[in-house]
Short mmCIF file of C-alpha atoms and ligand atoms in Angstrom, two decimals:
data_model
loop_
_atom_site.label_atom_id
_atom_site.label_comp_id
_atom_site.label_asym_id
_atom_site.label_seq_id
_atom_site.Cartn_x
_atom_site.Cartn_y
_atom_site.Cartn_z
CA MET A 2 -150.35 -220.73 48.01
CA SER A 3 -147.23 -218.69 48.29
CA SER A 4 -146.78 -214.98 47.63
CA ASN A 5 -143.20 -214.18 46.76
CA LYS A 6 -143.41 -211.33 44.30
CA ARG A 7 -140.03 -209.69 44.09
CA ASN A 8 -141.09 -206.18 43.05
CA TRP A 9 -142.97 -205.25 46.21
CA LYS A 10 -141.79 -202.31 48.25
CA PRO A 11 -140.53 -203.28 51.73
CA GLN A 12 -143.70 -202.44 53.64
CA THR A 13 -145.79 -204.67 51.38
CA ALA A 14 -143.25 -207.51 51.37
CA LEU A 15 -143.16 -207.39 55.18
CA VAL A 16 -146.93 -207.91 55.42
CA HIS A 17 -147.45 -210.45 52.61
CA GLY A 18 -144.05 -211.84 51.61
CA GLY A 19 -143.56 -215.60 51.95
CA THR A 20 -147.09 -216.36 53.15
CA LEU A 21 -148.00 -220.06 52.85
CA ARG A 22 -151.79 -220.13 53.29
CA SER A 23 -153.34 -223.48 54.16
CA GLY A 24 -156.65 -224.87 52.86
CA PHE A 25 -158.45 -223.17 55.76
CA GLY A 26 -157.69 -219.76 54.25
CA GLU A 27 -156.44 -218.23 57.50
CA THR A 28 -155.70 -214.48 57.32
CA SER A 29 -152.77 -214.52 59.70
CA GLU A 30 -149.81 -216.84 59.26
CA ALA A 31 -150.39 -220.26 60.81
CA MET A 32 -148.09 -221.59 63.49
CA TYR A 33 -147.09 -225.12 62.52
CA LEU A 34 -145.92 -226.55 65.84
CA THR A 35 -144.89 -229.92 64.50
CA GLN A 36 -141.66 -231.85 64.60
CA GLY A 37 -142.48 -234.18 61.75
CA TYR A 38 -144.73 -234.81 58.75
CA VAL A 39 -146.68 -237.86 57.61
CA TYR A 40 -146.79 -239.44 54.17
CA GLN A 41 -149.82 -240.95 52.39
CA THR A 42 -147.81 -244.00 51.35
CA ALA A 43 -144.40 -245.58 51.81
CA GLN A 44 -143.71 -244.68 48.19
CA ALA A 45 -144.40 -241.01 48.94
CA ALA A 46 -141.93 -241.10 51.86
CA GLU A 47 -139.32 -242.64 49.60
CA ALA A 48 -139.92 -240.02 46.89
CA ARG A 49 -139.69 -237.16 49.37
CA PHE A 50 -136.42 -238.44 50.81
CA LYS A 51 -135.05 -238.83 47.28
CA GLY A 52 -136.00 -235.20 46.62
CA GLU A 53 -138.31 -236.29 43.78
CA GLU A 54 -141.39 -234.81 45.46
CA PRO A 55 -141.57 -231.48 47.29
CA GLY A 56 -142.61 -231.34 50.93
CA PHE A 57 -141.41 -231.23 54.48
CA ILE A 58 -139.54 -234.10 56.14
CA TYR A 59 -138.49 -233.00 59.61
CA SER A 60 -138.49 -229.61 61.31
CA ARG A 61 -134.75 -229.64 61.91
CA TYR A 62 -134.53 -229.38 58.09
CA ALA A 63 -137.48 -227.11 57.39
CA ASN A 64 -140.91 -226.15 58.73
CA PRO A 65 -143.73 -224.19 57.03
CA THR A 66 -143.77 -221.34 59.62
CA VAL A 67 -139.98 -221.05 59.56
CA ASP A 68 -140.14 -221.18 55.76
CA MET A 69 -142.50 -218.17 55.73
CA PHE A 70 -140.09 -216.22 57.92
CA GLU A 71 -137.13 -217.08 55.67
CA LYS A 72 -139.01 -216.13 52.50
CA ARG A 73 -140.24 -212.85 54.01
CA MET A 74 -136.67 -211.98 55.01
CA CYS A 75 -135.48 -212.78 51.46
CA ALA A 76 -138.14 -210.45 50.04
CA LEU A 77 -137.00 -207.66 52.34
CA GLU A 78 -133.28 -208.15 51.84
CA GLY A 79 -133.41 -208.89 48.11
CA ALA A 80 -131.62 -212.19 48.78
CA GLU A 81 -132.07 -215.43 46.84
CA ASP A 82 -132.21 -217.66 49.88
CA ALA A 83 -132.05 -217.71 53.69
CA ARG A 84 -131.80 -220.01 56.69
CA ALA A 85 -133.33 -219.03 60.02
CA THR A 86 -131.54 -219.90 63.26
CA ALA A 87 -132.37 -220.22 66.94
CA SER A 88 -130.38 -217.07 67.81
CA GLY A 89 -128.25 -214.37 66.23
CA MET A 90 -125.11 -216.12 67.43
CA ALA A 91 -126.17 -219.39 65.78
CA ALA A 92 -126.45 -217.39 62.52
CA VAL A 93 -123.04 -215.73 62.91
CA THR A 94 -121.32 -218.99 63.87
CA ALA A 95 -122.86 -220.90 60.96
CA ALA A 96 -122.08 -218.15 58.45
CA LEU A 97 -118.44 -218.02 59.55
CA LEU A 98 -117.75 -221.75 60.00
CA CYS A 99 -119.42 -222.65 56.70
CA SER A 100 -117.21 -220.15 54.85
CA VAL A 101 -113.79 -221.44 55.95
CA LYS A 102 -111.87 -224.61 56.74
CA ALA A 103 -108.67 -225.44 58.63
CA GLY A 104 -105.75 -223.52 57.16
CA ASP A 105 -107.89 -220.53 56.09
CA HIS A 106 -107.55 -217.00 57.44
CA ILE A 107 -110.26 -214.53 58.51
CA VAL A 108 -109.88 -210.74 58.68
CA ALA A 109 -112.47 -209.10 60.92
CA ALA A 110 -113.12 -205.60 62.19
CA ARG A 111 -112.18 -205.58 65.88
CA ALA A 112 -115.29 -203.65 66.90
CA LEU A 113 -117.56 -206.70 67.05
CA PHE A 114 -120.40 -207.80 69.26
CA GLY A 115 -118.71 -209.60 72.20
CA SER A 116 -119.75 -213.15 71.29
CA CYS A 117 -118.86 -212.61 67.61
CA ARG A 118 -115.41 -211.58 68.72
CA TRP A 119 -115.11 -214.78 70.80
CA VAL A 120 -116.06 -216.94 67.80
CA VAL A 121 -113.43 -215.26 65.61
CA GLU A 122 -110.69 -214.83 68.21
CA THR A 123 -111.07 -217.95 70.39
CA LEU A 124 -113.26 -220.61 68.74
CA ALA A 125 -112.00 -220.46 65.14
CA PRO A 126 -108.27 -220.89 66.02
CA ARG A 127 -109.11 -224.14 67.88
CA TYR A 128 -109.99 -225.59 64.48
CA GLY A 129 -106.95 -224.27 62.64
CA ILE A 130 -108.62 -221.10 61.33
CA GLU A 131 -106.48 -218.05 62.01
CA ALA A 132 -107.96 -214.59 62.42
CA THR A 133 -106.64 -211.04 62.35
CA LEU A 134 -108.63 -208.24 63.97
CA VAL A 135 -108.22 -204.77 62.49
CA ASP A 136 -109.51 -201.24 62.98
CA GLY A 137 -112.17 -201.58 60.30
CA THR A 138 -112.69 -197.87 59.67
CA ASP A 139 -109.61 -197.61 57.42
CA ILE A 140 -109.55 -199.82 54.31
CA ALA A 141 -105.71 -199.76 54.41
CA ASN A 142 -105.86 -201.87 57.58
CA TRP A 143 -107.92 -204.54 55.80
CA GLU A 144 -105.46 -204.54 52.87
CA LYS A 145 -102.46 -204.90 55.19
CA ALA A 146 -104.02 -207.86 57.02
CA VAL A 147 -104.64 -209.92 53.85
CA ARG A 148 -102.64 -213.17 53.53
CA PRO A 149 -102.51 -215.66 50.66
CA ASN A 150 -104.98 -217.88 52.61
CA THR A 151 -107.49 -215.12 53.52
CA LYS A 152 -110.92 -216.49 52.64
CA LEU A 153 -113.28 -214.40 54.71
CA PHE A 154 -113.92 -210.84 55.85
CA PHE A 155 -116.33 -210.14 58.68
CA LEU A 156 -117.68 -206.84 59.94
CA GLU A 157 -120.47 -205.12 61.78
CA SER A 158 -121.58 -201.58 60.85
CA PRO A 159 -122.54 -199.46 62.71
CA THR A 160 -120.58 -201.16 65.46
CA ASN A 161 -121.57 -201.98 69.01
CA PRO A 162 -121.47 -199.80 71.09
CA THR A 163 -119.57 -196.86 69.60
CA LEU A 164 -121.49 -196.80 66.29
CA GLU A 165 -118.36 -196.67 64.11
CA VAL A 166 -119.18 -197.09 60.44
CA VAL A 167 -117.22 -199.33 58.08
CA ASP A 168 -117.18 -198.76 54.30
CA ILE A 169 -118.93 -201.97 53.19
CA THR A 170 -118.39 -201.37 49.46
CA ALA A 171 -114.63 -200.89 49.91
CA VAL A 172 -114.27 -204.10 51.94
CA ALA A 173 -116.46 -206.01 49.45
CA LEU A 174 -114.28 -204.85 46.54
CA LEU A 175 -111.16 -205.99 48.39
CA ALA A 176 -112.80 -209.35 49.12
CA ASN A 177 -113.71 -209.80 45.45
CA SER A 178 -110.19 -208.89 44.34
CA ILE A 179 -108.73 -211.83 46.30
CA GLY A 180 -111.61 -214.31 45.87
CA ALA A 181 -112.75 -214.02 49.50
CA ARG A 182 -116.26 -213.54 50.88
CA LEU A 183 -117.63 -210.75 53.04
CA VAL A 184 -120.07 -211.46 55.89
CA VAL A 185 -121.88 -208.41 57.32
CA ASP A 186 -123.66 -208.45 60.69
CA ASN A 187 -126.37 -205.89 59.91
CA VAL A 188 -128.19 -205.80 63.25
CA PHE A 189 -127.50 -202.19 64.19
CA ALA A 190 -128.55 -200.75 60.81
CA THR A 191 -131.62 -203.02 60.49
CA PRO A 192 -132.58 -204.46 57.07
CA LEU A 193 -134.38 -201.19 56.32
CA GLN A 194 -131.54 -198.69 56.70
CA GLN A 195 -128.72 -200.63 55.04
CA LYS A 196 -128.61 -203.27 52.28
CA PRO A 197 -125.23 -205.05 52.52
CA LEU A 198 -125.93 -207.38 49.56
CA GLN A 199 -126.52 -204.38 47.30
CA LEU A 200 -123.28 -202.86 48.61
CA GLY A 201 -121.37 -205.97 47.52
CA ALA A 202 -121.40 -208.19 50.62
CA HIS A 203 -121.86 -211.92 49.99
CA ILE A 204 -123.60 -212.96 53.19
CA VAL A 205 -125.76 -210.99 55.65
CA VAL A 206 -126.57 -212.11 59.17
CA TYR A 207 -129.08 -210.83 61.71
CA SER A 208 -129.93 -211.35 65.30
CA ALA A 209 -133.71 -211.28 64.80
CA THR A 210 -133.88 -210.98 68.58
CA LYS A 211 -133.37 -207.24 68.16
CA HIS A 212 -135.49 -205.01 65.88
CA ILE A 213 -137.10 -207.87 63.92
CA ASP A 214 -138.91 -209.17 67.00
CA GLY A 215 -138.70 -205.66 68.41
CA GLN A 216 -140.84 -206.43 71.41
CA GLY A 217 -138.38 -208.30 73.60
CA ARG A 218 -139.98 -211.74 73.30
CA CYS A 219 -137.86 -214.36 71.61
CA LEU A 220 -134.43 -215.13 70.23
CA GLY A 221 -133.83 -215.77 66.57
CA GLY A 222 -131.41 -215.23 63.74
CA VAL A 223 -131.15 -215.45 59.98
CA ILE A 224 -128.45 -215.89 57.31
CA LEU A 225 -129.11 -214.54 53.81
CA SER A 226 -127.05 -215.12 50.69
CA ASP A 227 -127.17 -216.47 47.13
CA LYS A 228 -128.84 -219.83 46.60
CA LYS A 229 -125.65 -221.50 45.37
CA TRP A 230 -123.65 -220.64 48.50
CA ILE A 231 -126.49 -221.77 50.76
CA ASP A 232 -126.99 -225.04 48.84
CA GLU A 233 -123.29 -225.85 48.74
CA ASN A 234 -122.12 -224.59 52.13
CA LEU A 235 -124.98 -224.15 54.57
CA HIS A 236 -127.60 -226.75 53.62
CA ASP A 237 -125.93 -229.87 55.03
CA TYR A 238 -124.53 -228.03 58.07
CA PHE A 239 -128.08 -227.01 58.99
CA ARG A 240 -129.57 -230.46 58.53
CA HIS A 241 -126.92 -232.22 60.56
CA THR A 242 -126.00 -229.78 63.33
CA GLY A 243 -129.49 -228.40 64.09
CA PRO A 244 -129.30 -224.65 64.80
CA SER A 245 -132.91 -224.45 63.52
CA LEU A 246 -135.39 -221.79 64.63
CA SER A 247 -138.48 -223.02 66.47
CA PRO A 248 -141.80 -222.51 64.62
CA PHE A 249 -143.18 -220.62 67.62
CA ASN A 250 -140.33 -218.10 67.48
CA ALA A 251 -140.57 -217.94 63.67
CA TRP A 252 -144.25 -217.02 64.00
CA THR A 253 -143.46 -214.30 66.56
CA LEU A 254 -140.75 -212.90 64.28
CA LEU A 255 -143.11 -212.99 61.25
CA LYS A 256 -145.58 -210.85 63.15
CA GLY A 257 -142.69 -208.59 64.15
CA LEU A 258 -141.74 -208.08 60.51
CA GLU A 259 -145.21 -206.70 59.72
CA THR A 260 -144.58 -203.65 61.91
CA LEU A 261 -140.79 -203.37 61.48
CA PRO A 262 -140.83 -200.31 59.16
CA LEU A 263 -143.23 -198.38 61.41
CA ARG A 264 -141.21 -199.16 64.51
CA VAL A 265 -137.78 -198.46 63.02
CA ARG A 266 -139.01 -195.18 61.51
CA GLN A 267 -140.48 -193.99 64.82
CA GLN A 268 -137.48 -195.12 66.89
CA THR A 269 -135.03 -193.46 64.49
CA GLU A 270 -136.99 -190.21 64.52
CA SER A 271 -136.95 -190.17 68.34
CA ALA A 272 -133.27 -191.17 68.44
CA GLY A 273 -132.41 -188.21 66.21
CA LYS A 274 -134.18 -185.80 68.58
CA ILE A 275 -132.55 -187.35 71.66
CA ALA A 276 -129.07 -187.32 70.08
CA ASP A 277 -129.45 -183.62 69.26
CA PHE A 278 -130.62 -182.90 72.80
CA LEU A 279 -127.74 -184.85 74.38
CA ALA A 280 -125.18 -183.08 72.18
CA GLU A 281 -126.25 -179.77 73.78
CA GLN A 282 -125.84 -180.94 77.38
CA PRO A 283 -122.74 -179.78 79.28
CA GLN A 284 -122.64 -183.05 81.26
CA ILE A 285 -122.18 -185.05 78.05
CA ALA A 286 -118.66 -185.13 76.62
CA ARG A 287 -119.51 -186.78 73.32
CA VAL A 288 -122.49 -188.07 71.36
CA ILE A 289 -122.01 -190.52 68.49
CA TYR A 290 -125.06 -190.91 66.29
CA PRO A 291 -124.90 -191.93 62.61
CA GLY A 292 -127.74 -189.54 61.77
CA ARG A 293 -125.78 -186.47 62.89
CA ALA A 294 -123.51 -184.42 60.63
CA ASP A 295 -120.74 -184.61 63.27
CA HIS A 296 -120.51 -188.42 63.10
CA PRO A 297 -116.82 -189.31 62.45
CA GLN A 298 -117.72 -191.15 59.21
CA ALA A 299 -120.67 -189.01 58.14
CA ASP A 300 -119.64 -189.31 54.46
CA ILE A 301 -119.82 -193.13 54.57
CA VAL A 302 -123.11 -193.00 56.48
CA ARG A 303 -124.56 -190.92 53.62
CA LYS A 304 -123.22 -193.40 51.06
CA GLN A 305 -124.50 -196.62 52.60
CA MET A 306 -127.26 -195.92 55.14
CA SER A 307 -130.74 -194.55 54.60
CA GLY A 308 -131.41 -193.72 58.24
CA GLY A 309 -129.60 -192.63 61.35
CA SER A 310 -130.09 -195.81 63.48
CA THR A 311 -132.20 -196.36 66.58
CA LEU A 312 -129.12 -196.38 68.83
CA ILE A 313 -127.08 -193.60 70.38
CA CYS A 314 -123.66 -193.79 72.02
CA LEU A 315 -122.80 -191.14 74.60
CA ASP A 316 -119.94 -190.35 76.95
CA VAL A 317 -120.91 -188.90 80.31
CA LYS A 318 -118.39 -186.55 81.96
CA GLY A 319 -117.29 -187.96 85.33
CA GLY A 320 -116.72 -191.56 84.25
CA LYS A 321 -118.36 -194.64 85.73
CA GLN A 322 -119.84 -192.87 88.76
CA ALA A 323 -121.60 -190.25 86.64
CA ALA A 324 -122.74 -192.84 84.08
CA PHE A 325 -124.19 -195.05 86.83
CA ALA A 326 -125.90 -192.05 88.47
CA LEU A 327 -127.52 -191.12 85.15
CA GLN A 328 -128.71 -194.70 84.54
CA ASN A 329 -130.11 -195.01 88.07
CA ALA A 330 -131.98 -191.70 87.81
CA LEU A 331 -133.85 -192.68 84.64
CA ASP A 332 -137.48 -193.56 85.09
CA ILE A 333 -138.85 -194.59 81.67
CA VAL A 334 -135.56 -195.75 80.15
CA LEU A 335 -134.71 -199.16 81.60
CA ILE A 336 -131.25 -200.53 82.38
CA SER A 337 -130.79 -203.52 80.09
CA ASN A 338 -128.09 -204.86 77.77
CA ASN A 339 -130.63 -205.70 75.03
CA LEU A 340 -131.46 -203.40 72.13
CA GLY A 341 -133.99 -202.81 69.36
CA ASP A 342 -136.88 -203.18 71.80
CA ALA A 343 -140.15 -201.21 72.01
CA LYS A 344 -138.90 -200.17 75.45
CA SER A 345 -135.99 -197.72 75.61
CA LEU A 346 -132.96 -199.46 77.12
CA ILE A 347 -129.63 -198.15 78.35
CA THR A 348 -126.45 -200.05 79.10
CA HIS A 349 -122.95 -199.34 80.44
CA PRO A 350 -120.76 -201.42 78.08
CA ALA A 351 -117.57 -201.33 80.20
CA THR A 352 -119.23 -203.22 83.07
CA THR A 353 -121.68 -205.37 81.07
CA THR A 354 -121.45 -206.27 77.37
CA HIS A 355 -117.74 -205.46 77.06
CA LYS A 356 -116.54 -206.36 80.56
CA ASN A 357 -114.53 -209.35 79.28
CA LEU A 358 -112.23 -207.18 77.15
CA SER A 359 -108.95 -205.87 78.52
CA ASP A 360 -108.75 -202.16 79.38
CA GLU A 361 -106.55 -201.63 76.29
CA ALA A 362 -109.00 -203.46 74.00
CA ARG A 363 -111.85 -201.35 75.37
CA ALA A 364 -109.84 -198.16 74.90
CA GLU A 365 -109.08 -199.17 71.28
CA LEU A 366 -112.82 -199.44 70.69
CA GLY A 367 -113.48 -196.05 72.26
CA ILE A 368 -115.36 -197.53 75.23
CA GLY A 369 -114.56 -195.44 78.27
CA PRO A 370 -115.79 -195.56 81.88
CA GLY A 371 -118.44 -192.94 81.04
CA THR A 372 -119.68 -194.56 77.81
CA LEU A 373 -123.38 -195.49 77.63
CA ARG A 374 -125.38 -197.06 74.80
CA LEU A 375 -129.00 -196.01 74.49
CA SER A 376 -131.47 -198.05 72.45
CA VAL A 377 -134.44 -195.80 71.72
CA GLY A 378 -137.87 -197.40 72.01
CA LEU A 379 -141.42 -196.59 70.98
CA GLU A 380 -142.37 -194.32 73.86
CA ASP A 381 -143.38 -190.72 73.10
CA ALA A 382 -140.20 -188.79 72.24
CA ASP A 383 -141.15 -185.87 74.50
CA ASP A 384 -141.57 -188.22 77.47
CA LEU A 385 -138.16 -189.70 76.75
CA LEU A 386 -136.55 -186.25 76.49
CA GLU A 387 -138.16 -185.22 79.76
CA ASP A 388 -136.96 -188.41 81.46
CA ILE A 389 -133.38 -187.91 80.25
CA ALA A 390 -133.43 -184.22 81.25
CA GLN A 391 -134.63 -185.00 84.79
CA ALA A 392 -132.07 -187.80 85.12
CA LEU A 393 -129.24 -185.51 84.01
CA LYS A 394 -130.35 -182.96 86.61
CA ALA A 395 -130.60 -185.60 89.36
CA ALA A 396 -127.19 -187.08 88.45
CA LYS A 397 -125.39 -183.73 88.62
C1 PLP B 4 -127.41 -209.35 69.72
C2 PLP B 4 -126.42 -209.40 68.65
C3 PLP B 4 -125.88 -210.61 68.20
C4 PLP B 4 -126.26 -211.93 68.83
O1 PLP B 4 -127.60 -212.22 68.70
P1 PLP B 4 -128.43 -213.18 69.72
O2 PLP B 4 -129.77 -213.25 69.10
O3 PLP B 4 -128.40 -212.52 71.05
O4 PLP B 4 -127.71 -214.49 69.73
C5 PLP B 4 -124.94 -210.58 67.19
N1 PLP B 4 -124.55 -209.41 66.64
C6 PLP B 4 -125.04 -208.22 67.04
C7 PLP B 4 -124.56 -206.99 66.39
C8 PLP B 4 -125.99 -208.18 68.05
O5 PLP B 4 -126.48 -207.00 68.44
#
């Protein structure tokens, strides 16, 4: 029995959406750790392969636990269809490669997650797909980069790590005007605070590794779009190249989805308090937080986001030395390049996630030697504030 009502509010869809309950009537979603499926008769196998009878064939194609995760994500996102992947990067790579062919051109915002930038800048050209990277915050830059063979736009908003915001509706309108598609990597906003499909994007991708798991356990990803695009462009790629999500990870992510709204709400509330506190500190040169009125694109934030994000970007005065001293003095907040976790995590992008970029490329993105990215977790906000205050004092 499957529950896929479309009119549920997010919190209900995230608890019940997509559930496939077996004959045992289990309350919690079952974990179907199976590679294959058996058929009552040879005729049944033939019919299933012909597509004349519904059912599972092989878990590289589809699996009941993975199916529940995909359907629950569709219910949350308001998407017609989805495919779950083994990681966020498998989702990004599939979404991009299945949208273009040799001779096509991609325009992407240059502020991309490091591996996404590698796929666009290094991998795609090897197969005859050219790419132009632009400062995505000004729609004029997207317009200028368009060529007769532009087939795809790709962006992330808010961006990693400087939390720049790109006007999704404006880029989607430009894409529609030239018959191109827009892929949005929506990890930083989470599916709760931003709905790219409603803003006009054609394809949304997630690293489910981040807030969707939210407890630092397993990798996963998902691609959401209209059924026609998935049937025509993604379906065969998935079957034959095998980026499939494991049922164990799908189960973990399903359980993560049940508590996603509670976690994101709490983490955002704490992030807002911490951002305001940091903005008052003389040792901090700059705080970028989408939930603050002084965010450089506060007007676009208001237009397309319903929350301020669980991440904060800050610049410590005194460069790398001061940033390292602050990180090392933290007690509760852990040094880690991951994000979206129940544990608060801090990272120094210039020496970790963005170390492969040239100094100029980093400067273009606003990543300086004192830049830190803080992912706010589920700890008590007052404990986090106290920890940051004592670390600032110790790092002086
Ligand atoms: C983490 C991340 C990815 C990659 O996801 P993995 O699950 O680590 O492969 C892609 N985009 C953004 C914005 C991310 O934060």
